[in-house]
Amino acid sequence: MHNYKQLKIWQKRIDLVVAVSISSNIVEGAGRNSAKEFNHFLTIAHGSSYELETQVIFSEKLRLIEKELSDDLCAKINEV
């Protein structure tokens, strides 16, 4: 089993509190019994990051958040 709290990707996702699905998939994968299962959940988390980026862009387009915040969040999402 993997210690998810030591994973840099998990630590960075915690900084993006809105990324519940991403962090949850990383943790679920870490609790699995094989590297193959863990990698599968990391792939799901990666897909969720694209969803989150799209939601941030939508929020900007709907003028719910400023462009600067949108750019900052998207940069953090893409970094991970």
Coordinates of N, CA, C and O in Angstrom, one line a residue:
M1 N 0.8 -1.2 0.0 CA 0.0 0.0 0.0 C 0.9 1.3 0.0 O 1.9 1.3 0.6
H2 N 0.4 2.3 -0.7 CA 1.2 3.5 -0.8 C 0.8 4.5 0.4 O -0.4 4.5 0.8
N3 N 1.7 5.3 0.9 CA 1.4 6.3 1.9 C 1.1 7.6 1.1 O 2.0 8.3 0.7
Y4 N -0.2 7.8 0.9 CA -0.6 8.9 0.0 C -0.2 10.3 0.6 O 0.0 11.2 -0.2
K5 N 0.0 10.4 1.9 CA 0.3 11.7 2.5 C 1.7 12.1 2.1 O 2.1 13.3 2.2
Q6 N 2.6 11.2 1.6 CA 3.9 11.5 1.2 C 4.0 11.8 -0.3 O 5.0 12.3 -0.8
L7 N 2.9 11.6 -1.0 CA 2.8 11.9 -2.4 C 2.7 13.4 -2.7 O 1.8 14.1 -2.2
K8 N 3.7 14.0 -3.4 CA 3.6 15.4 -3.7 C 2.3 15.8 -4.5 O 1.8 16.8 -4.2
I9 N 1.9 14.9 -5.3 CA 0.6 15.2 -6.1 C -0.5 15.3 -5.1 O -1.4 16.2 -5.3
W10 N -0.6 14.5 -4.1 CA -1.7 14.6 -3.1 C -1.5 15.9 -2.3 O -2.5 16.6 -2.1
Q11 N -0.3 16.2 -1.9 CA -0.1 17.4 -1.1 C -0.5 18.7 -1.9 O -1.1 19.6 -1.4
K12 N -0.2 18.7 -3.2 CA -0.6 19.8 -4.0 C -2.1 19.9 -4.3 O -2.6 21.0 -4.3
R13 N -2.7 18.8 -4.4 CA -4.1 18.7 -4.6 C -4.9 19.2 -3.3 O -5.9 19.8 -3.4
I14 N -4.3 18.9 -2.2 CA -4.9 19.4 -1.0 C -5.0 21.0 -1.0 O -5.9 21.6 -0.5
D15 N -4.0 21.6 -1.6 CA -4.0 23.0 -1.7 C -5.1 23.5 -2.6 O -5.6 24.6 -2.4
L16 N -5.6 22.7 -3.5 CA -6.7 23.0 -4.3 C -7.9 22.3 -3.7 O -8.4 21.3 -4.2
V17 N -8.4 22.8 -2.6 CA -9.5 22.2 -1.9 C -10.7 21.9 -2.7 O -11.4 20.9 -2.5
V18 N -10.9 22.7 -3.7 CA -12.1 22.4 -4.6 C -11.9 21.1 -5.4 O -12.9 20.7 -6.0
A19 N -10.7 20.5 -5.4 CA -10.5 19.3 -6.2 C -10.8 18.1 -5.4 O -9.9 17.2 -5.3
V20 N -11.9 18.0 -4.8 CA -12.3 16.8 -4.0 C -12.2 15.5 -4.7 O -11.6 14.6 -4.2
S21 N -12.7 15.5 -5.9 CA -12.7 14.3 -6.7 C -11.2 13.8 -7.0 O -10.9 12.6 -6.9
I22 N -10.4 14.8 -7.3 CA -9.0 14.4 -7.6 C -8.3 13.8 -6.4 O -7.7 12.8 -6.5
S23 N -8.4 14.5 -5.3 CA -7.7 14.0 -4.1 C -8.3 12.7 -3.6 O -7.6 11.8 -3.2
S24 N -9.6 12.6 -3.7 CA -10.3 11.3 -3.3 C -9.8 10.1 -4.2 O -9.6 9.0 -3.7
N25 N -9.7 10.3 -5.5 CA -9.2 9.3 -6.3 C -7.7 8.9 -6.0 O -7.4 7.7 -6.1
I26 N -6.9 9.9 -5.7 CA -5.5 9.6 -5.3 C -5.5 8.7 -4.1 O -4.8 7.7 -4.0
V27 N -6.3 9.1 -3.1 CA -6.3 8.4 -1.8 C -6.9 7.0 -2.0 O -6.4 6.0 -1.5
E28 N -8.0 6.9 -2.8 CA -8.6 5.6 -3.1 C -7.6 4.6 -3.7 O -7.4 3.5 -3.4
G29 N -6.8 5.2 -4.7 CA -5.8 4.4 -5.4 C -4.7 3.9 -4.5 O -4.2 2.8 -4.5
A30 N -4.3 4.9 -3.6 CA -3.3 4.5 -2.6 C -3.6 3.4 -1.7 O -2.8 2.7 -1.2
G31 N -4.9 3.3 -1.5 CA -5.4 2.2 -0.6 C -5.6 0.8 -1.3 O -5.9 -0.2 -0.6
R32 N -5.4 0.8 -2.6 CA -5.5 -0.5 -3.3 C -4.2 -1.3 -3.1 O -3.2 -0.9 -2.6
N33 N -4.3 -2.6 -3.5 CA -3.3 -3.5 -3.2 C -2.2 -3.7 -4.3 O -1.3 -4.4 -4.1
S34 N -2.4 -3.0 -5.4 CA -1.4 -3.2 -6.5 C -1.0 -1.9 -7.2 O -1.8 -0.9 -7.1
A35 N 0.1 -1.8 -7.7 CA 0.6 -0.6 -8.5 C -0.4 -0.4 -9.7 O -0.6 0.8 -10.0
K36 N -0.9 -1.5 -10.3 CA -1.8 -1.3 -11.4 C -3.0 -0.6 -11.0 O -3.5 0.3 -11.7
E37 N -3.6 -1.0 -9.9 CA -4.8 -0.3 -9.4 C -4.5 1.1 -9.0 O -5.3 2.0 -9.3
F38 N -3.4 1.3 -8.4 CA -3.0 2.7 -8.0 C -2.9 3.6 -9.2 O -3.4 4.7 -9.3
N39 N -2.2 3.1 -10.3 CA -2.1 3.8 -11.5 C -3.4 4.1 -12.2 O -3.6 5.2 -12.7
H40 N -4.3 3.2 -12.1 CA -5.7 3.4 -12.6 C -6.4 4.6 -12.0 O -6.9 5.4 -12.7
F41 N -6.3 4.6 -10.7 CA -6.9 5.8 -10.0 C -6.2 7.1 -10.2 O -6.8 8.1 -10.2
L42 N -4.9 7.0 -10.4 CA -4.2 8.2 -10.8 C -4.6 8.7 -12.1 O -4.7 10.0 -12.3
T43 N -4.9 7.8 -13.0 CA -5.4 8.2 -14.3 C -6.8 8.9 -14.2 O -7.1 9.9 -14.9
I44 N -7.6 8.3 -13.3 CA -9.0 8.9 -13.1 C -8.8 10.3 -12.5 O -9.4 11.3 -12.9
A45 N -7.9 10.5 -11.6 CA -7.6 11.8 -11.0 C -7.1 12.8 -12.0 O -7.5 13.9 -12.0
H46 N -6.3 12.3 -12.9 CA -5.8 13.2 -14.0 C -7.0 13.7 -14.9 O -7.0 14.8 -15.2
G47 N -7.9 12.8 -15.2 CA -9.1 13.2 -16.0 C -9.9 14.2 -15.2 O -10.4 15.1 -15.8
S48 N -10.0 14.0 -13.9 CA -10.7 14.9 -13.1 C -10.1 16.3 -13.1 O -10.8 17.3 -12.9
S49 N -8.8 16.4 -13.2 CA -8.1 17.7 -13.3 C -8.5 18.5 -14.5 O -8.7 19.7 -14.5
Y50 N -8.8 17.8 -15.6 CA -9.3 18.4 -16.8 C -10.7 18.9 -16.6 O -11.1 20.0 -17.0
E51 N -11.5 18.2 -15.9 CA -12.9 18.6 -15.5 C -12.8 19.9 -14.7 O -13.5 20.9 -14.9
L52 N -11.9 19.9 -13.7 CA -11.8 21.0 -12.8 C -11.3 22.3 -13.6 O -11.8 23.4 -13.4
E53 N -10.3 22.1 -14.5 CA -9.8 23.2 -15.3 C -11.0 23.8 -16.1 O -11.1 25.0 -16.2
T54 N -11.8 23.0 -16.7 CA -12.9 23.4 -17.5 C -13.9 24.2 -16.6 O -14.5 25.2 -17.0
Q55 N -14.2 23.7 -15.4 CA -15.1 24.4 -14.5 C -14.6 25.8 -14.1 O -15.3 26.7 -14.0
V56 N -13.3 25.9 -13.9 CA -12.6 27.2 -13.6 C -12.8 28.1 -14.8 O -13.2 29.3 -14.6
I57 N -12.6 27.6 -16.0 CA -12.8 28.5 -17.2 C -14.2 28.9 -17.3 O -14.5 30.1 -17.6
F58 N -15.1 28.0 -17.1 CA -16.6 28.3 -17.1 C -16.9 29.4 -16.1 O -17.6 30.4 -16.4
S59 N -16.3 29.3 -14.9 CA -16.6 30.3 -13.8 C -16.1 31.7 -14.2 O -16.7 32.7 -14.0
E60 N -14.9 31.7 -14.9 CA -14.4 33.0 -15.4 C -15.3 33.5 -16.5 O -15.7 34.7 -16.5
K61 N -15.7 32.7 -17.4 CA -16.6 33.2 -18.5 C -17.9 33.7 -18.0 O -18.5 34.6 -18.6
L62 N -18.4 33.1 -17.0 CA -19.7 33.5 -16.4 C -19.5 34.7 -15.4 O -20.4 35.1 -14.8
R63 N -18.2 35.1 -15.3 CA -17.9 36.3 -14.5 C -18.1 36.0 -13.0 O -18.4 36.9 -12.2
L64 N -18.0 34.7 -12.6 CA -18.1 34.4 -11.2 C -16.7 34.5 -10.5 O -16.7 34.7 -9.3
I65 N -15.6 34.5 -11.3 CA -14.3 34.7 -10.7 C -13.6 35.6 -11.7 O -13.9 35.6 -12.9
E66 N -12.5 36.3 -11.2 CA -11.7 37.2 -12.1 C -10.7 36.3 -12.9 O -10.4 35.2 -12.5
K67 N -10.3 36.9 -14.0 CA -9.3 36.2 -14.9 C -8.1 35.9 -14.1 O -7.5 34.8 -14.3
E68 N -7.6 36.8 -13.3 CA -6.4 36.5 -12.5 C -6.5 35.3 -11.7 O -5.6 34.4 -11.6
L69 N -7.6 35.1 -11.0 CA -7.8 33.9 -10.2 C -7.9 32.7 -11.1 O -7.4 31.6 -10.7
S70 N -8.7 32.8 -12.2 CA -8.8 31.7 -13.1 C -7.4 31.2 -13.6 O -7.1 30.0 -13.6
D71 N -6.6 32.2 -14.0 CA -5.2 31.9 -14.5 C -4.4 31.2 -13.4 O -3.7 30.2 -13.7
D72 N -4.5 31.7 -12.2 CA -3.7 31.1 -11.1 C -4.2 29.7 -10.8 O -3.4 28.8 -10.6
L73 N -5.5 29.5 -10.7 CA -6.0 28.1 -10.5 C -5.6 27.2 -11.6 O -5.2 26.0 -11.3
C74 N -5.8 27.6 -12.8 CA -5.4 26.8 -14.0 C -3.9 26.4 -14.0 O -3.5 25.3 -14.3
A75 N -3.1 27.4 -13.6 CA -1.6 27.1 -13.5 C -1.3 26.1 -12.4 O -0.5 25.1 -12.6
K76 N -2.0 26.2 -11.3 CA -1.8 25.2 -10.2 C -2.3 23.8 -10.7 O -1.7 22.8 -10.4
I77 N -3.5 23.8 -11.4 CA -4.0 22.5 -11.8 C -3.0 21.8 -12.8 O -2.7 20.7 -12.7
N78 N -2.5 22.6 -13.7 CA -1.6 22.1 -14.8 C -0.2 21.7 -14.2 O 0.4 20.8 -14.7
E79 N 0.2 22.4 -13.1 CA 1.4 22.0 -12.5 C 1.4 20.6 -11.9 O 2.4 19.9 -12.1
V80 N 0.3 20.3 -11.4 CA 0.2 18.9 -10.8 C 0.0 17.9 -11.9 O 0.5 16.9 -12.0

